[in-house]
Short mmCIF file of C-alpha atoms in Angstrom, two decimals:
data_model
loop_
_atom_site.label_atom_id
_atom_site.label_comp_id
_atom_site.label_asym_id
_atom_site.label_seq_id
_atom_site.Cartn_x
_atom_site.Cartn_y
_atom_site.Cartn_z
CA MET A 23 145.94 57.37 123.59
CA SER A 24 143.99 54.53 125.17
CA LYS A 25 140.27 53.95 124.98
CA ALA A 26 139.80 54.82 128.67
CA ASP A 27 141.66 58.11 128.27
CA SER A 28 139.47 59.02 125.28
CA GLU A 29 136.27 58.41 127.28
CA GLY A 30 137.59 60.51 130.16
CA ALA A 31 138.35 63.45 127.87
CA ALA A 32 134.87 63.28 126.39
CA ARG A 33 133.24 63.31 129.83
CA ALA A 34 135.30 66.39 130.76
CA VAL A 35 134.06 68.21 127.68
CA VAL A 36 130.46 67.34 128.48
CA GLU A 37 130.76 68.48 132.09
CA SER A 38 132.23 71.85 131.08
CA THR A 39 129.51 72.18 128.44
CA ASN A 40 126.80 71.48 131.03
CA LYS A 41 128.16 74.25 133.22
CA LEU A 42 128.21 76.80 130.41
CA PHE A 43 125.00 75.87 128.57
CA ARG A 44 122.56 74.41 131.04
CA GLY A 45 119.72 72.55 129.42
CA SER A 46 121.25 72.21 125.96
CA LEU A 47 123.69 69.28 126.31
CA ALA A 48 123.03 68.37 129.93
CA GLY A 49 122.72 64.68 130.63
CA ALA A 50 124.67 63.52 127.58
CA THR A 51 126.72 60.30 128.21
CA PHE A 52 129.07 58.19 126.17
CA SER A 53 128.97 54.45 125.98
CA SER A 54 132.00 52.21 125.68
CA GLU A 55 131.51 52.24 121.89
CA THR A 56 132.21 55.98 121.64
CA ASP A 57 134.84 56.42 119.01
CA ALA A 58 136.97 59.26 117.81
CA GLU A 59 134.38 60.39 115.24
CA LYS A 60 131.69 61.04 117.91
CA LEU A 61 134.19 62.87 120.05
CA LYS A 62 135.19 65.03 117.12
CA TRP A 63 131.54 65.82 116.37
CA GLN A 64 130.93 66.74 120.00
CA ARG A 65 133.85 69.16 120.01
CA SER A 66 132.64 70.77 116.80
CA ALA A 67 129.11 71.19 118.21
CA VAL A 68 130.38 72.91 121.33
CA ALA A 69 132.68 75.16 119.33
CA THR A 70 129.82 76.10 116.99
CA LYS A 71 127.56 76.99 119.94
CA TYR A 72 130.27 79.20 121.40
CA ARG A 73 130.70 80.93 118.06
CA ASP A 74 126.98 81.48 117.44
CA GLU A 75 126.07 82.75 120.92
CA TYR A 76 129.01 85.09 121.50
CA LEU A 77 129.98 86.15 117.99
CA SER A 78 128.94 89.74 118.69
CA SER A 79 131.28 89.86 121.69
CA ARG A 80 134.38 88.84 119.74
CA THR A 81 134.77 92.04 117.73
CA LEU A 82 134.46 95.10 119.95
CA PRO A 83 133.65 98.54 118.51
CA ARG A 84 136.37 101.12 118.10
CA SER A 85 135.02 103.24 120.95
CA ILE A 86 136.03 100.60 123.54
CA GLU A 87 139.15 99.13 121.97
CA ASN A 88 141.23 100.59 124.82
CA PRO A 89 138.83 100.73 127.76
CA ALA A 90 141.68 101.03 130.28
CA ALA A 91 142.79 104.40 128.91
CA LYS A 92 139.20 105.51 128.45
CA SER A 93 138.34 104.57 132.03
CA ASN A 94 141.15 106.77 133.39
CA ALA A 95 139.89 109.78 131.41
CA SER A 96 136.28 109.16 132.37
CA ALA A 97 137.23 108.73 136.03
CA ALA A 98 138.87 112.15 136.06
CA ALA A 99 135.81 113.70 134.41
CA ASP A 100 133.47 112.00 136.85
CA ALA A 101 135.45 113.36 139.78
CA ALA A 102 134.87 116.93 138.57
CA SER A 103 131.20 116.48 137.67
CA PRO A 104 128.21 115.54 139.86
CA ALA A 105 127.39 111.88 140.00
CA ALA A 106 125.01 110.69 137.30
CA PRO A 107 122.31 108.13 138.08
CA SER A 108 123.54 104.62 137.46
CA HIS A 109 121.76 102.54 134.85
CA SER A 110 121.00 98.91 135.48
CA PRO A 111 122.77 96.54 133.06
CA ARG A 112 120.80 94.97 130.25
CA LEU A 113 119.44 91.51 131.08
CA MET A 114 120.59 88.43 129.19
CA ILE A 115 118.19 85.74 128.08
CA THR A 116 119.67 82.24 128.28
CA SER A 117 118.35 78.79 127.53
CA GLY A 118 119.10 77.49 131.03
CA GLU A 119 118.46 78.84 134.51
CA SER A 120 118.61 82.55 135.26
CA ILE A 121 122.08 83.96 135.80
CA VAL A 122 121.19 87.64 136.27
CA SER A 123 121.43 87.58 140.05
CA ALA A 124 124.81 85.81 140.00
CA ARG A 125 126.33 88.10 137.30
CA PRO A 126 129.80 89.26 138.37
CA GLN A 127 130.85 92.92 137.99
CA LEU A 128 133.56 93.59 135.40
CA ASN A 129 136.89 95.20 136.02
CA LEU A 130 137.60 97.38 132.98
CA ALA A 131 141.35 96.96 133.45
CA ASN A 132 141.04 93.29 132.51
CA ALA A 133 138.52 93.83 129.70
CA THR A 134 141.15 94.01 126.98
CA ASP A 135 141.95 90.31 127.42
CA ILE A 136 138.38 89.18 126.72
CA ASN A 137 138.78 88.92 122.97
CA ASP A 138 141.98 86.88 123.30
CA GLU A 139 140.44 84.61 125.90
CA ILE A 140 137.30 83.96 123.88
CA GLN A 141 139.38 83.26 120.80
CA GLY A 142 141.50 80.85 122.74
CA VAL A 143 138.46 79.04 124.09
CA LEU A 144 137.01 78.65 120.61
CA ASP A 145 140.30 77.52 119.13
CA GLY A 146 140.83 74.97 121.88
CA LEU A 147 137.37 73.46 121.55
CA SER A 148 137.63 73.26 117.79
CA GLY A 149 140.93 71.38 118.01
CA LYS A 150 143.06 74.23 116.58
CA SER A 151 146.40 75.23 118.00
CA SER A 152 146.77 78.80 119.20
CA LYS A 153 149.05 81.00 117.16
CA SER A 154 150.21 82.88 120.23
CA LYS A 155 153.10 81.09 121.98
CA THR A 156 153.66 83.66 124.71
CA LYS A 157 150.20 83.87 126.29
CA LYS A 158 148.37 80.91 127.70
CA HIS A 159 144.60 81.10 127.29
CA LYS A 160 142.32 80.42 130.20
CA LYS A 161 139.73 77.71 130.27
CA PRO A 162 136.17 78.62 129.16
CA THR A 163 134.86 79.63 132.56
CA ARG A 164 131.40 80.98 133.31
CA GLU A 165 132.75 84.36 134.44
CA LEU A 166 134.72 84.84 131.24
CA VAL A 167 131.71 84.27 129.02
CA LEU A 168 129.47 86.52 131.12
CA ALA A 169 132.08 89.26 131.09
CA ALA A 170 132.27 89.17 127.29
CA ALA A 171 128.49 89.24 126.98
CA GLN A 172 128.16 92.19 129.37
CA GLN A 173 130.84 94.14 127.57
CA GLY A 174 129.15 93.54 124.22
CA ALA A 175 125.81 94.70 125.63
CA GLU A 176 127.31 97.91 126.99
CA ALA A 177 129.02 98.58 123.67
CA SER A 178 125.77 98.11 121.75
CA ARG A 179 124.07 100.75 123.89
CA SER A 180 126.69 103.34 122.91
CA LEU A 181 126.30 102.75 119.17
CA PRO A 182 123.96 104.94 117.09
CA PRO A 183 120.80 103.33 115.68
CA PRO A 184 121.10 101.85 112.18
CA PRO A 185 120.11 103.98 109.19
CA GLY A 186 116.39 104.26 108.65
CA GLN A 187 115.51 103.57 112.30
CA GLN A 188 116.24 106.96 113.84
CA MET A 189 113.31 108.84 115.34
CA VAL A 190 112.66 112.06 113.40
CA ARG A 191 110.35 114.68 114.85
CA LYS A 192 107.63 115.69 112.42
CA ARG A 193 107.41 119.42 111.84
CA ASN A 194 104.16 120.86 113.08
CA TYR A 195 101.83 122.21 110.39
CA GLU A 196 101.21 125.92 110.76
CA PRO A 197 98.30 127.23 108.67
CA VAL A 198 98.78 130.42 106.69
CA LYS A 199 97.46 133.46 108.50
CA PRO A 200 94.71 135.15 106.45
CA GLN A 201 95.44 138.59 105.11
CA TRP A 202 92.97 141.29 106.01
CA HIS A 203 90.80 142.62 103.18
CA ALA A 204 88.19 145.35 103.32
CA PRO A 205 84.61 144.17 102.75
CA TRP A 206 82.99 144.90 99.41
CA LYS A 207 79.78 146.87 98.93
CA LEU A 208 77.47 147.68 96.03
CA MET A 209 78.46 150.82 94.17
CA ARG A 210 76.25 151.02 91.05
CA VAL A 211 73.50 149.12 89.23
CA ILE A 212 73.40 149.40 85.42
CA SER A 213 70.27 148.50 83.46
CA GLY A 214 69.92 148.25 79.71
CA HIS A 215 69.86 144.61 78.65
CA ILE A 216 66.56 142.82 78.23
CA GLY A 217 68.03 139.38 78.92
CA TRP A 218 70.45 137.63 81.27
CA VAL A 219 73.95 139.11 81.18
CA ARG A 220 76.20 136.14 80.36
CA SER A 221 79.61 137.66 79.59
CA LEU A 222 81.81 140.62 80.53
CA ALA A 223 85.18 142.03 79.38
CA VAL A 224 87.16 145.14 80.39
CA GLU A 225 89.33 146.91 77.82
CA PRO A 226 93.06 147.31 78.55
CA GLY A 227 92.83 151.07 79.04
CA ASN A 228 90.28 150.56 81.84
CA LYS A 229 87.94 153.19 80.39
CA TRP A 230 85.05 151.03 79.20
CA PHE A 231 83.80 147.48 79.33
CA ALA A 232 81.61 145.26 77.17
CA SER A 233 78.73 142.97 78.14
CA GLY A 234 77.07 140.15 76.21
CA SER A 235 73.54 139.07 76.90
CA VAL A 236 70.85 136.56 76.11
CA ASP A 237 69.13 139.35 74.18
CA ARG A 238 71.80 138.66 71.45
CA THR A 239 73.42 142.10 71.76
CA ILE A 240 76.80 143.34 72.89
CA LYS A 241 76.79 146.66 74.74
CA ILE A 242 79.73 148.97 75.45
CA TRP A 243 79.56 150.87 78.75
CA ASP A 244 81.60 153.69 80.24
CA LEU A 245 83.28 152.31 83.33
CA ALA A 246 83.41 155.54 85.33
CA SER A 247 79.83 156.74 84.79
CA GLY A 248 78.04 153.54 83.76
CA THR A 249 76.48 155.13 80.69
CA LEU A 250 75.81 153.21 77.49
CA LYS A 251 78.16 154.11 74.63
CA LEU A 252 77.43 151.53 71.90
CA THR A 253 75.33 148.49 71.03
CA LEU A 254 76.58 145.82 68.61
CA THR A 255 74.14 143.44 66.95
CA GLY A 256 74.94 140.44 64.81
CA HIS A 257 74.54 137.28 66.87
CA ILE A 258 71.32 135.34 66.51
CA SER A 259 71.64 133.50 69.86
CA PRO A 260 72.83 134.37 73.38
CA VAL A 261 76.34 135.81 73.55
CA ARG A 262 78.32 133.55 75.89
CA GLY A 263 81.88 134.88 75.65
CA LEU A 264 83.74 138.15 75.15
CA ALA A 265 87.43 139.09 74.90
CA ILE A 266 89.17 142.36 74.07
CA SER A 267 92.63 142.29 72.52
CA SER A 268 95.39 144.27 74.20
CA ARG A 269 97.45 144.52 71.00
CA HIS A 270 94.75 145.07 68.36
CA PRO A 271 91.57 147.20 68.22
CA TYR A 272 89.53 144.02 68.13
CA LEU A 273 86.67 142.63 70.19
CA PHE A 274 85.97 138.90 69.96
CA SER A 275 82.64 137.32 70.76
CA CYS A 276 81.11 133.84 70.69
CA GLY A 277 77.60 132.58 71.16
CA GLU A 278 75.23 129.65 71.11
CA ASP A 279 74.74 130.20 67.38
CA LYS A 280 78.09 128.37 66.74
CA GLN A 281 79.61 131.64 65.59
CA VAL A 282 82.87 133.27 66.65
CA LYS A 283 83.12 136.90 65.50
CA CYS A 284 85.90 139.48 65.37
CA TRP A 285 84.68 143.08 65.68
CA ASP A 286 86.74 146.05 64.53
CA LEU A 287 86.24 148.71 67.18
CA GLU A 288 87.24 151.50 64.79
CA THR A 289 84.42 150.72 62.37
CA ASN A 290 82.18 148.77 64.81
CA LYS A 291 81.72 146.03 62.25
CA VAL A 292 82.48 142.34 62.00
CA VAL A 293 85.70 141.83 60.04
CA ARG A 294 86.30 138.08 60.58
CA GLN A 295 84.30 134.99 61.46
CA TYR A 296 85.73 131.66 62.55
CA HIS A 297 83.77 128.63 61.39
CA GLY A 298 84.28 125.11 62.70
CA HIS A 299 82.34 124.51 65.88
CA LEU A 300 79.60 121.92 65.61
CA SER A 301 77.45 123.35 68.41
CA GLY A 302 77.15 126.34 70.69
CA VAL A 303 80.35 128.12 71.74
CA TYR A 304 80.40 128.72 75.51
CA SER A 305 83.87 130.10 76.25
CA LEU A 306 86.55 132.22 74.63
CA ALA A 307 90.09 133.31 75.51
CA LEU A 308 92.87 135.30 73.84
CA HIS A 309 96.56 134.47 74.07
CA PRO A 310 98.40 137.40 75.73
CA VAL A 311 101.39 137.29 73.34
CA LEU A 312 100.50 135.32 70.22
CA ASP A 313 97.84 136.16 67.66
CA ILE A 314 95.83 133.14 68.73
CA LEU A 315 92.22 132.71 69.75
CA VAL A 316 90.93 129.70 71.72
CA THR A 317 87.24 128.79 71.86
CA GLY A 318 85.37 125.93 73.50
CA GLY A 319 81.80 124.75 73.43
CA ARG A 320 79.27 121.96 73.46
CA ASP A 321 81.17 119.87 70.92
CA SER A 322 83.59 118.94 73.78
CA VAL A 323 86.69 120.36 72.12
CA ALA A 324 88.74 123.53 72.37
CA ARG A 325 89.68 124.98 69.01
CA VAL A 326 92.76 127.13 68.46
CA TRP A 327 92.43 129.73 65.70
CA ASP A 328 94.92 131.94 63.89
CA MET A 329 93.51 135.39 64.51
CA ARG A 330 94.58 136.82 61.15
CA THR A 331 94.12 133.95 58.69
CA LYS A 332 91.02 132.47 60.39
CA GLN A 333 92.62 129.03 60.07
CA GLN A 334 92.11 126.37 62.69
CA VAL A 335 95.55 125.61 64.17
CA HIS A 336 94.68 122.86 66.68
CA VAL A 337 91.69 120.90 67.87
CA LEU A 338 92.31 120.18 71.56
CA SER A 339 90.26 117.05 72.06
CA GLY A 340 90.05 115.01 75.23
CA HIS A 341 87.09 116.31 77.16
CA THR A 342 83.93 114.23 77.13
CA SER A 343 81.48 117.05 77.76
CA THR A 344 80.99 120.76 77.21
CA VAL A 345 84.08 122.95 77.52
CA SER A 346 82.66 125.66 79.76
CA ALA A 347 85.75 127.69 80.72
CA LEU A 348 89.06 128.63 79.08
CA GLU A 349 92.12 130.59 80.13
CA CYS A 350 95.35 131.46 78.28
CA GLN A 351 98.73 132.56 79.63
CA GLU A 352 102.24 133.15 78.30
CA ALA A 353 104.05 130.15 79.83
CA ASP A 354 103.16 126.48 79.73
CA PRO A 355 100.49 125.39 80.20
CA GLN A 356 99.46 128.11 77.77
CA VAL A 357 95.86 126.86 77.58
CA ILE A 358 93.76 125.67 80.53
CA SER A 359 90.27 124.30 80.02
CA GLY A 360 87.47 123.36 82.39
CA SER A 361 84.65 121.09 81.34
CA MET A 362 81.28 119.75 82.37
CA ASP A 363 82.94 116.31 82.63
CA SER A 364 84.34 117.56 86.00
CA THR A 365 87.96 117.69 84.79
CA VAL A 366 90.49 120.44 84.18
CA ARG A 367 93.06 119.95 81.42
CA LEU A 368 96.40 121.66 80.88
CA TRP A 369 97.43 121.83 77.23
CA ASP A 370 100.73 121.97 75.40
CA LEU A 371 99.97 124.54 72.74
CA ALA A 372 102.94 123.69 70.52
CA ALA A 373 102.10 119.99 70.33
CA GLY A 374 98.33 120.39 70.58
CA LYS A 375 98.15 117.70 73.27
CA SER A 376 97.12 117.50 76.88
CA MET A 377 99.91 117.90 79.44
CA ALA A 378 97.89 116.93 82.50
CA THR A 379 94.33 116.11 83.49
CA LEU A 380 93.12 117.21 86.93
CA THR A 381 90.33 114.94 88.15
CA HIS A 382 89.89 116.30 91.67
CA HIS A 383 86.46 117.86 91.08
CA LYS A 384 83.33 115.75 91.45
CA LYS A 385 80.94 118.09 89.62
CA SER A 386 81.02 120.23 86.49
CA VAL A 387 83.77 122.83 86.29
CA ARG A 388 82.02 126.01 85.19
CA ALA A 389 84.66 128.69 85.85
CA LEU A 390 88.41 129.26 85.83
CA ALA A 391 90.46 132.24 86.96
CA LEU A 392 94.18 132.99 86.59
CA HIS A 393 96.01 134.91 89.28
CA PRO A 394 97.34 138.19 87.80
CA THR A 395 100.80 137.98 89.37
CA GLU A 396 101.31 134.47 90.77
CA PHE A 397 101.83 131.42 88.58
CA GLY A 398 98.62 129.64 89.51
CA PHE A 399 94.90 129.45 88.91
CA ALA A 400 91.62 128.47 90.54
CA SER A 401 88.76 126.31 89.29
CA ALA A 402 85.16 126.43 90.49
CA SER A 403 82.61 123.66 90.79
CA SER A 404 79.52 123.05 92.85
CA ASP A 405 81.47 120.82 95.28
CA ASN A 406 84.19 123.38 96.09
CA ILE A 407 86.72 125.81 94.64
CA LYS A 408 90.24 124.50 94.19
CA GLN A 409 93.52 126.34 93.89
CA TRP A 410 96.30 124.97 91.66
CA ARG A 411 99.94 125.71 91.04
CA CYS A 412 101.42 125.85 87.56
CA PRO A 413 103.08 124.48 85.50
CA LYS A 414 102.26 120.91 86.53
CA GLY A 415 98.86 121.59 88.04
CA ASP A 416 99.83 120.77 91.62
CA PHE A 417 96.89 120.97 94.01
CA VAL A 418 97.29 123.67 96.68
CA GLN A 419 94.10 123.95 98.72
CA ASN A 420 90.31 124.02 98.75
CA PHE A 421 88.06 127.04 99.21
CA GLU A 422 85.24 125.37 101.08
CA GLY A 423 81.92 126.91 102.01
CA HIS A 424 80.26 128.09 98.80
CA ASN A 425 77.50 125.50 98.61
CA ALA A 426 76.01 126.48 95.29
CA ILE A 427 76.51 126.11 91.55
CA VAL A 428 79.42 128.49 91.01
CA ASN A 429 79.07 130.17 87.62
CA SER A 430 81.79 132.76 87.93
CA LEU A 431 85.27 133.14 89.41
CA SER A 432 87.58 136.20 89.45
CA VAL A 433 90.91 137.05 91.10
CA ASN A 434 92.60 140.44 91.50
CA SER A 435 96.22 141.34 92.19
CA ASP A 436 95.54 141.93 95.92
CA GLY A 437 94.72 138.27 96.44
CA VAL A 438 90.94 138.65 96.58
CA VAL A 439 89.03 135.78 95.01
CA PHE A 440 85.37 136.30 94.11
CA SER A 441 82.94 133.49 93.42
CA GLY A 442 79.37 134.02 92.27
CA GLY A 443 76.64 131.40 92.61
CA ASP A 444 73.57 130.49 90.62
CA ASP A 445 71.38 131.34 93.62
CA GLY A 446 72.76 134.87 94.02
CA SER A 447 75.26 133.95 96.71
CA MET A 448 78.60 135.77 96.70
CA ARG A 449 81.81 134.79 98.48
CA PHE A 450 85.04 136.74 98.86
CA TRP A 451 88.15 134.70 99.68
CA ASP A 452 91.76 135.31 100.60
CA TRP A 453 93.96 133.70 97.92
CA SER A 454 96.89 132.70 100.16
CA SER A 455 94.96 131.11 103.04
CA GLY A 456 91.63 130.13 101.44
CA HIS A 457 89.72 132.01 104.15
CA CYS A 458 86.27 133.37 103.28
CA PHE A 459 86.29 136.91 104.67
CA GLN A 460 82.90 138.01 103.31
CA ASN A 461 79.66 136.15 102.76
CA ALA A 462 77.00 138.12 100.92
CA ASP A 463 74.00 137.80 98.61
CA THR A 464 73.19 139.90 95.61
CA VAL A 465 70.03 141.99 95.60
CA ALA A 466 67.62 141.42 92.73
CA GLN A 467 66.40 144.47 90.87
CA PRO A 468 62.98 145.71 92.02
CA GLY A 469 60.28 144.07 89.93
CA SER A 470 62.29 140.91 89.32
CA LEU A 471 61.53 137.47 90.68
CA ASP A 472 63.53 136.10 93.56
CA SER A 473 64.61 133.25 91.33
CA GLU A 474 66.35 135.76 89.07
CA ALA A 475 68.89 136.58 91.77
CA GLY A 476 71.85 134.79 90.23
CA VAL A 477 75.42 135.78 89.37
CA LEU A 478 76.27 134.51 85.87
CA CYS A 479 79.60 136.23 85.12
CA SER A 480 82.09 138.56 86.78
CA THR A 481 85.40 140.33 86.24
CA PHE A 482 87.65 142.80 88.03
CA ASP A 483 88.69 145.95 86.27
CA ARG A 484 92.36 146.51 85.40
CA THR A 485 93.11 148.09 88.77
CA GLY A 486 91.41 145.37 90.79
CA PHE A 487 89.53 147.95 92.88
CA ARG A 488 86.15 147.44 91.21
CA LEU A 489 84.24 144.25 90.60
CA ILE A 490 81.70 143.96 87.77
CA THR A 491 79.04 141.23 87.86
CA GLY A 492 76.46 140.23 85.26
CA GLU A 493 73.32 138.78 86.74
CA ALA A 494 70.10 136.99 85.94
CA ASP A 495 67.94 140.04 86.76
CA LYS A 496 69.27 141.61 83.49
CA THR A 497 71.42 144.14 85.33
CA ILE A 498 75.13 144.79 85.67
CA LYS A 499 76.34 145.58 89.18
CA ILE A 500 79.60 147.29 90.11
CA TRP A 501 81.10 146.64 93.56
CA LYS A 502 83.94 148.34 95.38
CA GLU A 503 85.77 148.00 98.68
CA ASP A 504 84.41 149.84 101.70
CA ASP A 505 86.76 152.77 102.24
CA ASP A 506 85.60 153.28 105.83
CA ALA A 507 86.36 149.72 106.95
CA THR A 508 89.20 149.19 109.41
CA GLU A 509 91.03 146.14 110.53
#
């Protein structure tokens, strides 16, 4: 091949390249010194540009591998169905002048040859010989390239979006509908203590209940009539916690005198004392199955005692302030504690270690209450009341609206939550929805100061139909649901 023929072939390649890719290689010329190496580089550059720009058009998806057969089936379906609105083809962005207006329309019958034609164009520009001897490939014309690009664009519209980019509709949040509860009203006022009533406990038979007071006495009351049956003396400081065993004839009490006492209700005498607390004992709870007693106080620890041997089994340390509330249940977490350090801890009783620490509260946690039937509990603080789900302590919801120092919290089997405030405010909530269905205030006993209107402790009886509250006006009040109320 002569030098003149080589220059002529190079010019032909450049002219065809200028037609296909305007603005990229336009204006390129070869001098008389152009050799075979430059020509080879030019061919490789053009072949690479073809491959990069139209690589997606070379391999068609399976859905359009045989568009001729598909077009016949779709044509028959279109004849039987009403005409659908036509969609405008997707625009192509090129480096040269706009070619949208001059885009030719494709004939689907000839679309199967596009892959072979594009492959032939790329093989010819890269200097490779075609493997097919029977079919002669066309030259890389403008129409052929545009047809391949249009077919690739239409195929990409029919493909599903890649994983992770699909649009998923978010399910609308539907709040729980509050359950209707009858309002509660005052049923009876019991007087007898000469100090604040700080603790209450109902016996398992639901015939009597006990109350502990700042006057250092424990009084036993008949639940039906409200009459005094017995007074127990022995503490030398306010009695802050009471618990009655369901498996033994024992009453347990704790007070600010660092003492934890076990009373035999058959002889009405103290039979055991549990020594170990370094300061006042503020809370007390009995395990429902095991012979275990848990107490907590100002020494920032909860102590686990063997009820029979009086030995200290565990010291549950971790709180940094007074342990003000305790609850025990059969399943893990078997011990739950609330503290003045604004945290709630769930304890593994077997290991004697903390399972979880709930730090949602901002103020002191003064009260805890277990739900009688559901596997959950509630904690009360002056910021709000929070509901939790066991066993991991998952947060459920807030009971918002009781803007006071909440001293007491109680839950019955009907899903009624009672919270009593230091200022005498009372709130009744629905457990499932967190709705406050009754907002009331306690009434101080005549002759008392208005500042003595405060709820210090509360408990439901075994049926859940009566609520007992111990208050700062030295009285015990019994509340019941209004039988005449209707929904």
